[in-house]
Amino acid sequence: RKEVEQDPGPFNVPEGATVAFNCTYSNSASQSFFWYRQDCRKEPKLLMSVYSSGNEDGRFTAQLNRASQYISLLIRDSKLSDSATYLCVGSDSNYQLIWGAGTKLIIKP
Amino acid sequence: GAVVSQHPSRVICKSGTSVKIECRSLDFQATTMFWYRQFPKQSLMLMATSNEGSKATYEQGVEKDKFLINHASLTLSTLTVTSAHPEDSSFYICSATPGLLGPYEQYFGPGTRLTVT
């Protein structure tokens, strides 16, 4: 079983819609989680950290559910520019980042 | 601030040759640099962690004699793929951390796409 699992998608969503995807992690000792965005053939860029209390940044909301060991990302009022692959990232006890394979999101006009 | 560059951005080489990839932190000193590899539609896989002036720590399954890492200064780390083979074709990404805000503060380079023919 992969340490961080994501639905690869693609999620095809009309512009303006709300989209949510989850990611599950297997290491209950993981302390920190992040969502990164990766455009095609580019490096990943940090989108937001995920806190236990949940956090919101504009149209993006991240939630952490430790009991069920999953992290979610919600995107409201989706834009064409949101099309990308979203990478869920956890951490291990050595502070190494553990990367999911990503969920591909396609926003259609 | 916190810009990391990689060179080259794309390289095509013949099987059996060696390729060197440079990773530079342009506006900060990087106490630690990380080298990742990403195959199509797969997650980033950490290859090795390097600290300036010391030997790199390789992840399990990564051949240290094949992937030579040199972190000679606080702003430069190099990855040399020796005797490259087609299965080494991948997207290689480095990241660097100044180590000021904790271990998760990583800044990524734009990546190097290696194609071995």
PDB file of C-alpha atoms in Angstrom:
ATOM      1  CA  ARG A   1       0.000   0.000   0.000  1.00  0.00           C
ATOM      2  CA  LYS A   2       1.296   3.440  -0.919  1.00  0.00           C
ATOM      3  CA  GLU A   3       1.941   5.784   1.967  1.00  0.00           C
ATOM      4  CA  VAL A   4      -0.003   8.605   0.367  1.00  0.00           C
ATOM      5  CA  GLU A   5      -2.791   7.704  -2.030  1.00  0.00           C
ATOM      6  CA  GLN A   6      -4.762   9.901  -4.362  1.00  0.00           C
ATOM      7  CA  ASP A   7      -7.342   9.343  -7.048  1.00  0.00           C
ATOM      8  CA  PRO A   8      -5.382  10.107 -10.235  1.00  0.00           C
ATOM      9  CA  GLY A   9      -8.459  11.519 -11.979  1.00  0.00           C
ATOM     10  CA  PRO A  10      -8.763  13.342 -14.231  1.00  0.00           C
ATOM     11  CA  PHE A  11     -11.546  15.367 -12.704  1.00  0.00           C
ATOM     12  CA  ASN A  12     -13.297  17.261 -15.495  1.00  0.00           C
ATOM     13  CA  VAL A  13     -15.124  20.201 -13.952  1.00  0.00           C
ATOM     14  CA  PRO A  14     -16.960  23.149 -15.544  1.00  0.00           C
ATOM     15  CA  GLU A  15     -15.626  26.583 -14.810  1.00  0.00           C
ATOM     16  CA  GLY A  16     -17.222  28.092 -11.730  1.00  0.00           C
ATOM     17  CA  ALA A  17     -18.017  24.789 -10.103  1.00  0.00           C
ATOM     18  CA  THR A  18     -16.775  23.543  -6.769  1.00  0.00           C
ATOM     19  CA  VAL A  19     -14.491  20.538  -6.736  1.00  0.00           C
ATOM     20  CA  ALA A  20     -13.111  18.496  -3.879  1.00  0.00           C
ATOM     21  CA  PHE A  21     -10.634  15.697  -3.702  1.00  0.00           C
ATOM     22  CA  ASN A  22      -9.249  13.614  -0.908  1.00  0.00           C
ATOM     23  CA  CYS A  23      -6.005  11.942  -0.169  1.00  0.00           C
ATOM     24  CA  THR A  24      -5.397   9.155   2.345  1.00  0.00           C
ATOM     25  CA  TYR A  25      -2.223   8.447   4.245  1.00  0.00           C
ATOM     26  CA  SER A  26      -1.093   5.282   5.939  1.00  0.00           C
ATOM     27  CA  ASN A  27       1.469   6.574   8.433  1.00  0.00           C
ATOM     28  CA  SER A  28      -0.472   7.634  11.508  1.00  0.00           C
ATOM     29  CA  ALA A  29       2.699   9.269  12.842  1.00  0.00           C
ATOM     30  CA  SER A  30       2.764  11.793  10.005  1.00  0.00           C
ATOM     31  CA  GLN A  31       2.756  15.251  11.500  1.00  0.00           C
ATOM     32  CA  SER A  32       2.563  17.659   8.637  1.00  0.00           C
ATOM     33  CA  PHE A  33       0.657  17.728   5.386  1.00  0.00           C
ATOM     34  CA  PHE A  34       0.656  19.930   2.351  1.00  0.00           C
ATOM     35  CA  TRP A  35      -1.044  20.420  -0.959  1.00  0.00           C
ATOM     36  CA  TYR A  36       1.185  21.235  -3.902  1.00  0.00           C
ATOM     37  CA  ARG A  37       0.181  22.180  -7.395  1.00  0.00           C
ATOM     38  CA  GLN A  38       2.130  20.925 -10.384  1.00  0.00           C
ATOM     39  CA  ASP A  39       1.594  22.148 -13.908  1.00  0.00           C
ATOM     40  CA  CYS A  40       2.531  19.942 -16.815  1.00  0.00           C
ATOM     41  CA  ARG A  41       6.294  19.472 -17.077  1.00  0.00           C
ATOM     42  CA  LYS A  42       6.931  21.971 -14.311  1.00  0.00           C
ATOM     43  CA  GLU A  43       8.153  21.785 -10.744  1.00  0.00           C
ATOM     44  CA  PRO A  44       5.634  21.489  -7.889  1.00  0.00           C
ATOM     45  CA  LYS A  45       4.634  24.666  -6.103  1.00  0.00           C
ATOM     46  CA  LEU A  46       3.328  24.819  -2.561  1.00  0.00           C
ATOM     47  CA  LEU A  47      -0.379  25.609  -2.553  1.00  0.00           C
ATOM     48  CA  MET A  48      -1.050  25.408   1.153  1.00  0.00           C
ATOM     49  CA  SER A  49      -0.148  23.655   4.354  1.00  0.00           C
ATOM     50  CA  VAL A  50      -2.846  21.607   6.039  1.00  0.00           C
ATOM     51  CA  TYR A  51      -3.484  22.260   9.695  1.00  0.00           C
ATOM     52  CA  SER A  52      -5.466  20.165  12.126  1.00  0.00           C
ATOM     53  CA  SER A  53      -8.000  22.942  12.502  1.00  0.00           C
ATOM     54  CA  GLY A  54      -8.353  23.257   8.752  1.00  0.00           C
ATOM     55  CA  ASN A  55      -7.338  26.289   6.809  1.00  0.00           C
ATOM     56  CA  GLU A  56      -8.643  28.463   4.058  1.00  0.00           C
ATOM     57  CA  ASP A  57      -6.861  30.603   1.522  1.00  0.00           C
ATOM     58  CA  GLY A  58      -9.192  32.423  -0.805  1.00  0.00           C
ATOM     59  CA  ARG A  59     -11.057  29.863  -2.875  1.00  0.00           C
ATOM     60  CA  PHE A  60      -9.067  26.974  -1.429  1.00  0.00           C
ATOM     61  CA  THR A  61      -9.895  25.099   1.764  1.00  0.00           C
ATOM     62  CA  ALA A  62      -7.858  22.254   3.207  1.00  0.00           C
ATOM     63  CA  GLN A  63      -8.996  19.894   5.912  1.00  0.00           C
ATOM     64  CA  LEU A  64      -7.223  17.198   7.897  1.00  0.00           C
ATOM     65  CA  ASN A  65      -9.051  14.262   9.444  1.00  0.00           C
ATOM     66  CA  ARG A  66      -6.596  12.382  11.635  1.00  0.00           C
ATOM     67  CA  ALA A  67      -9.118   9.808  12.809  1.00  0.00           C
ATOM     68  CA  SER A  68      -9.774   8.652   9.265  1.00  0.00           C
ATOM     69  CA  GLN A  69      -6.304   9.573   8.026  1.00  0.00           C
ATOM     70  CA  TYR A  70      -7.311  11.696   5.103  1.00  0.00           C
ATOM     71  CA  ILE A  71      -6.716  15.199   3.830  1.00  0.00           C
ATOM     72  CA  SER A  72      -9.075  17.080   1.579  1.00  0.00           C
ATOM     73  CA  LEU A  73      -8.808  20.038  -0.742  1.00  0.00           C
ATOM     74  CA  LEU A  74     -11.833  22.054  -1.787  1.00  0.00           C
ATOM     75  CA  ILE A  75     -11.700  24.550  -4.629  1.00  0.00           C
ATOM     76  CA  ARG A  76     -14.625  26.938  -4.977  1.00  0.00           C
ATOM     77  CA  ASP A  77     -15.556  28.972  -8.048  1.00  0.00           C
ATOM     78  CA  SER A  78     -13.000  27.088 -10.113  1.00  0.00           C
ATOM     79  CA  LYS A  79     -11.053  28.977 -12.776  1.00  0.00           C
ATOM     80  CA  LEU A  80      -9.525  27.729 -15.990  1.00  0.00           C
ATOM     81  CA  SER A  81      -6.136  28.478 -14.444  1.00  0.00           C
ATOM     82  CA  ASP A  82      -6.813  25.953 -11.690  1.00  0.00           C
ATOM     83  CA  SER A  83      -6.225  23.170 -14.206  1.00  0.00           C
ATOM     84  CA  ALA A  84      -3.201  21.307 -12.918  1.00  0.00           C
ATOM     85  CA  THR A  85      -2.194  18.230 -10.982  1.00  0.00           C
ATOM     86  CA  TYR A  86      -2.649  18.551  -7.240  1.00  0.00           C
ATOM     87  CA  LEU A  87      -0.169  16.656  -5.125  1.00  0.00           C
ATOM     88  CA  CYS A  88      -0.943  15.575  -1.592  1.00  0.00           C
ATOM     89  CA  VAL A  89       2.161  15.460   0.581  1.00  0.00           C
ATOM     90  CA  GLY A  90       2.722  13.975   3.991  1.00  0.00           C
ATOM     91  CA  SER A  91       5.806  13.653   6.100  1.00  0.00           C
ATOM     92  CA  ASP A  92       7.640  10.935   7.919  1.00  0.00           C
ATOM     93  CA  SER A  93       9.350  10.902  11.298  1.00  0.00           C
ATOM     94  CA  ASN A  94      12.558  12.136   9.679  1.00  0.00           C
ATOM     95  CA  TYR A  95      10.795  15.189   8.264  1.00  0.00           C
ATOM     96  CA  GLN A  96      11.027  13.783   4.762  1.00  0.00           C
ATOM     97  CA  LEU A  97       8.216  14.648   2.403  1.00  0.00           C
ATOM     98  CA  ILE A  98       6.143  11.723   1.159  1.00  0.00           C
ATOM     99  CA  TRP A  99       4.453  12.534  -2.120  1.00  0.00           C
ATOM    100  CA  GLY A 100       1.213  11.280  -3.559  1.00  0.00           C
ATOM    101  CA  ALA A 101       1.058  10.666  -7.294  1.00  0.00           C
ATOM    102  CA  GLY A 102      -1.329  13.550  -7.803  1.00  0.00           C
ATOM    103  CA  THR A 103      -4.882  14.192  -8.917  1.00  0.00           C
ATOM    104  CA  LYS A 104      -5.298  15.754 -12.316  1.00  0.00           C
ATOM    105  CA  LEU A 105      -7.887  18.524 -12.514  1.00  0.00           C
ATOM    106  CA  ILE A 106      -9.202  19.896 -15.791  1.00  0.00           C
ATOM    107  CA  ILE A 107     -11.420  22.946 -15.679  1.00  0.00           C
ATOM    108  CA  LYS A 108     -13.556  23.297 -18.803  1.00  0.00           C
ATOM    109  CA  PRO A 109     -15.005  26.583 -20.061  1.00  0.00           C
TER     110      PRO A 109
ATOM    111  CA  GLY B   1      13.165  35.625  -3.007  1.00  0.00           C
ATOM    112  CA  ALA B   2      13.965  31.932  -2.557  1.00  0.00           C
ATOM    113  CA  VAL B   3      14.722  31.110  -6.165  1.00  0.00           C
ATOM    114  CA  VAL B   4      16.275  27.831  -7.204  1.00  0.00           C
ATOM    115  CA  SER B   5      17.604  27.259 -10.691  1.00  0.00           C
ATOM    116  CA  GLN B   6      18.513  24.082 -12.507  1.00  0.00           C
ATOM    117  CA  HIS B   7      20.662  23.588 -15.543  1.00  0.00           C
ATOM    118  CA  PRO B   8      20.122  22.243 -18.085  1.00  0.00           C
ATOM    119  CA  SER B   9      16.342  22.285 -18.337  1.00  0.00           C
ATOM    120  CA  ARG B  10      16.384  19.543 -20.919  1.00  0.00           C
ATOM    121  CA  VAL B  11      19.078  17.138 -22.042  1.00  0.00           C
ATOM    122  CA  ILE B  12      19.201  14.290 -24.505  1.00  0.00           C
ATOM    123  CA  CYS B  13      22.147  11.959 -24.315  1.00  0.00           C
ATOM    124  CA  LYS B  14      23.236   8.626 -25.683  1.00  0.00           C
ATOM    125  CA  SER B  15      23.210   5.476 -23.630  1.00  0.00           C
ATOM    126  CA  GLY B  16      26.458   4.995 -21.739  1.00  0.00           C
ATOM    127  CA  THR B  17      27.337   8.652 -21.396  1.00  0.00           C
ATOM    128  CA  SER B  18      27.249  10.716 -18.200  1.00  0.00           C
ATOM    129  CA  VAL B  19      25.125  13.769 -17.575  1.00  0.00           C
ATOM    130  CA  LYS B  20      25.618  16.459 -14.941  1.00  0.00           C
ATOM    131  CA  ILE B  21      22.705  18.496 -13.613  1.00  0.00           C
ATOM    132  CA  GLU B  22      23.297  21.625 -11.561  1.00  0.00           C
ATOM    133  CA  CYS B  23      21.032  22.994  -8.868  1.00  0.00           C
ATOM    134  CA  ARG B  24      21.655  26.482  -7.539  1.00  0.00           C
ATOM    135  CA  SER B  25      19.995  28.543  -4.848  1.00  0.00           C
ATOM    136  CA  LEU B  26      20.190  32.052  -6.260  1.00  0.00           C
ATOM    137  CA  ASP B  27      19.309  34.284  -3.351  1.00  0.00           C
ATOM    138  CA  PHE B  28      19.822  32.214  -0.240  1.00  0.00           C
ATOM    139  CA  GLN B  29      22.239  29.765   1.224  1.00  0.00           C
ATOM    140  CA  ALA B  30      20.914  26.235   1.185  1.00  0.00           C
ATOM    141  CA  THR B  31      21.901  24.151   4.162  1.00  0.00           C
ATOM    142  CA  THR B  32      20.266  21.141   2.568  1.00  0.00           C
ATOM    143  CA  MET B  33      19.398  20.224  -0.992  1.00  0.00           C
ATOM    144  CA  PHE B  34      17.200  17.377  -2.121  1.00  0.00           C
ATOM    145  CA  TRP B  35      17.168  15.502  -5.393  1.00  0.00           C
ATOM    146  CA  TYR B  36      13.931  13.976  -6.669  1.00  0.00           C
ATOM    147  CA  ARG B  37      12.995  11.947  -9.694  1.00  0.00           C
ATOM    148  CA  GLN B  38       9.548  11.829 -11.231  1.00  0.00           C
ATOM    149  CA  PHE B  39       8.383   9.374 -13.873  1.00  0.00           C
ATOM    150  CA  PRO B  40       5.282  10.208 -15.928  1.00  0.00           C
ATOM    151  CA  LYS B  41       2.066  10.106 -13.902  1.00  0.00           C
ATOM    152  CA  GLN B  42       3.950   9.098 -10.791  1.00  0.00           C
ATOM    153  CA  SER B  43       4.801  10.847  -7.580  1.00  0.00           C
ATOM    154  CA  LEU B  44       8.057  12.566  -6.831  1.00  0.00           C
ATOM    155  CA  MET B  45      10.520  10.093  -5.402  1.00  0.00           C
ATOM    156  CA  LEU B  46      13.273  11.372  -3.161  1.00  0.00           C
ATOM    157  CA  MET B  47      16.622  10.112  -4.391  1.00  0.00           C
ATOM    158  CA  ALA B  48      19.004  11.698  -1.942  1.00  0.00           C
ATOM    159  CA  THR B  49      19.535  14.447   0.575  1.00  0.00           C
ATOM    160  CA  SER B  50      22.735  16.431   0.554  1.00  0.00           C
ATOM    161  CA  ASN B  51      24.241  18.807   3.046  1.00  0.00           C
ATOM    162  CA  GLU B  52      27.015  21.166   2.134  1.00  0.00           C
ATOM    163  CA  GLY B  53      30.437  19.674   2.710  1.00  0.00           C
ATOM    164  CA  SER B  54      29.286  16.185   3.588  1.00  0.00           C
ATOM    165  CA  LYS B  55      28.348  13.038   1.743  1.00  0.00           C
ATOM    166  CA  ALA B  56      24.838  12.718   0.445  1.00  0.00           C
ATOM    167  CA  THR B  57      22.349  10.393   2.088  1.00  0.00           C
ATOM    168  CA  TYR B  58      20.746   8.157  -0.508  1.00  0.00           C
ATOM    169  CA  GLU B  59      17.309   6.617  -0.292  1.00  0.00           C
ATOM    170  CA  GLN B  60      16.938   2.883  -0.385  1.00  0.00           C
ATOM    171  CA  GLY B  61      17.223   1.535  -3.889  1.00  0.00           C
ATOM    172  CA  VAL B  62      19.132   4.503  -5.288  1.00  0.00           C
ATOM    173  CA  GLU B  63      22.632   3.565  -6.448  1.00  0.00           C
ATOM    174  CA  LYS B  64      25.093   6.072  -5.061  1.00  0.00           C
ATOM    175  CA  ASP B  65      27.753   5.078  -7.580  1.00  0.00           C
ATOM    176  CA  LYS B  66      25.395   5.746 -10.446  1.00  0.00           C
ATOM    177  CA  PHE B  67      23.915   8.983  -9.166  1.00  0.00           C
ATOM    178  CA  LEU B  68      26.828  11.045  -7.914  1.00  0.00           C
ATOM    179  CA  ILE B  69      25.916  14.034  -5.809  1.00  0.00           C
ATOM    180  CA  ASN B  70      28.303  16.827  -4.922  1.00  0.00           C
ATOM    181  CA  HIS B  71      27.229  19.651  -2.641  1.00  0.00           C
ATOM    182  CA  ALA B  72      30.366  21.726  -2.810  1.00  0.00           C
ATOM    183  CA  SER B  73      28.977  25.020  -1.589  1.00  0.00           C
ATOM    184  CA  LEU B  74      25.946  26.466   0.130  1.00  0.00           C
ATOM    185  CA  THR B  75      24.493  27.496  -3.197  1.00  0.00           C
ATOM    186  CA  LEU B  76      25.362  24.633  -5.527  1.00  0.00           C
ATOM    187  CA  SER B  77      24.651  20.928  -5.689  1.00  0.00           C
ATOM    188  CA  THR B  78      25.252  18.723  -8.698  1.00  0.00           C
ATOM    189  CA  LEU B  79      23.788  15.387  -9.681  1.00  0.00           C
ATOM    190  CA  THR B  80      25.746  13.315 -12.185  1.00  0.00           C
ATOM    191  CA  VAL B  81      23.998  10.397 -13.820  1.00  0.00           C
ATOM    192  CA  THR B  82      26.836   8.086 -14.796  1.00  0.00           C
ATOM    193  CA  SER B  83      26.603   5.606 -17.649  1.00  0.00           C
ATOM    194  CA  ALA B  84      23.041   6.635 -18.336  1.00  0.00           C
ATOM    195  CA  HIS B  85      20.570   4.143 -19.755  1.00  0.00           C
ATOM    196  CA  PRO B  86      17.120   4.641 -21.276  1.00  0.00           C
ATOM    197  CA  GLU B  87      15.467   3.643 -17.993  1.00  0.00           C
ATOM    198  CA  ASP B  88      17.133   6.672 -16.391  1.00  0.00           C
ATOM    199  CA  SER B  89      15.040   8.932 -18.602  1.00  0.00           C
ATOM    200  CA  SER B  90      12.982  10.972 -16.177  1.00  0.00           C
ATOM    201  CA  PHE B  91      12.238  14.402 -14.771  1.00  0.00           C
ATOM    202  CA  TYR B  92      14.859  15.295 -12.158  1.00  0.00           C
ATOM    203  CA  ILE B  93      13.950  18.027  -9.701  1.00  0.00           C
ATOM    204  CA  CYS B  94      16.038  19.537  -6.962  1.00  0.00           C
ATOM    205  CA  SER B  95      14.862  21.500  -3.978  1.00  0.00           C
ATOM    206  CA  ALA B  96      16.731  23.532  -1.442  1.00  0.00           C
ATOM    207  CA  THR B  97      16.039  24.731   2.048  1.00  0.00           C
ATOM    208  CA  PRO B  98      17.670  27.563   3.950  1.00  0.00           C
ATOM    209  CA  GLY B  99      16.688  25.781   7.123  1.00  0.00           C
ATOM    210  CA  LEU B 100      15.196  28.871   8.720  1.00  0.00           C
ATOM    211  CA  LEU B 101      11.524  27.977   8.959  1.00  0.00           C
ATOM    212  CA  GLY B 102      11.887  24.283   9.560  1.00  0.00           C
ATOM    213  CA  PRO B 103      12.536  21.172   7.501  1.00  0.00           C
ATOM    214  CA  TYR B 104       9.484  21.545   5.275  1.00  0.00           C
ATOM    215  CA  GLU B 105      10.488  24.868   3.806  1.00  0.00           C
ATOM    216  CA  GLN B 106      11.652  23.624   0.419  1.00  0.00           C
ATOM    217  CA  TYR B 107      12.032  25.631  -2.749  1.00  0.00           C
ATOM    218  CA  PHE B 108      12.004  23.702  -5.971  1.00  0.00           C
ATOM    219  CA  GLY B 109      14.028  24.139  -9.085  1.00  0.00           C
ATOM    220  CA  PRO B 110      12.253  24.035 -12.459  1.00  0.00           C
ATOM    221  CA  GLY B 111      13.439  20.504 -13.135  1.00  0.00           C
ATOM    222  CA  THR B 112      15.590  18.833 -15.758  1.00  0.00           C
ATOM    223  CA  ARG B 113      14.079  16.492 -18.288  1.00  0.00           C
ATOM    224  CA  LEU B 114      16.572  13.779 -19.172  1.00  0.00           C
ATOM    225  CA  THR B 115      16.082  11.592 -22.212  1.00  0.00           C
ATOM    226  CA  VAL B 116      18.553   8.791 -22.795  1.00  0.00           C
ATOM    227  CA  THR B 117      18.492   7.320 -26.281  1.00  0.00           C
TER     228      THR B 117
END
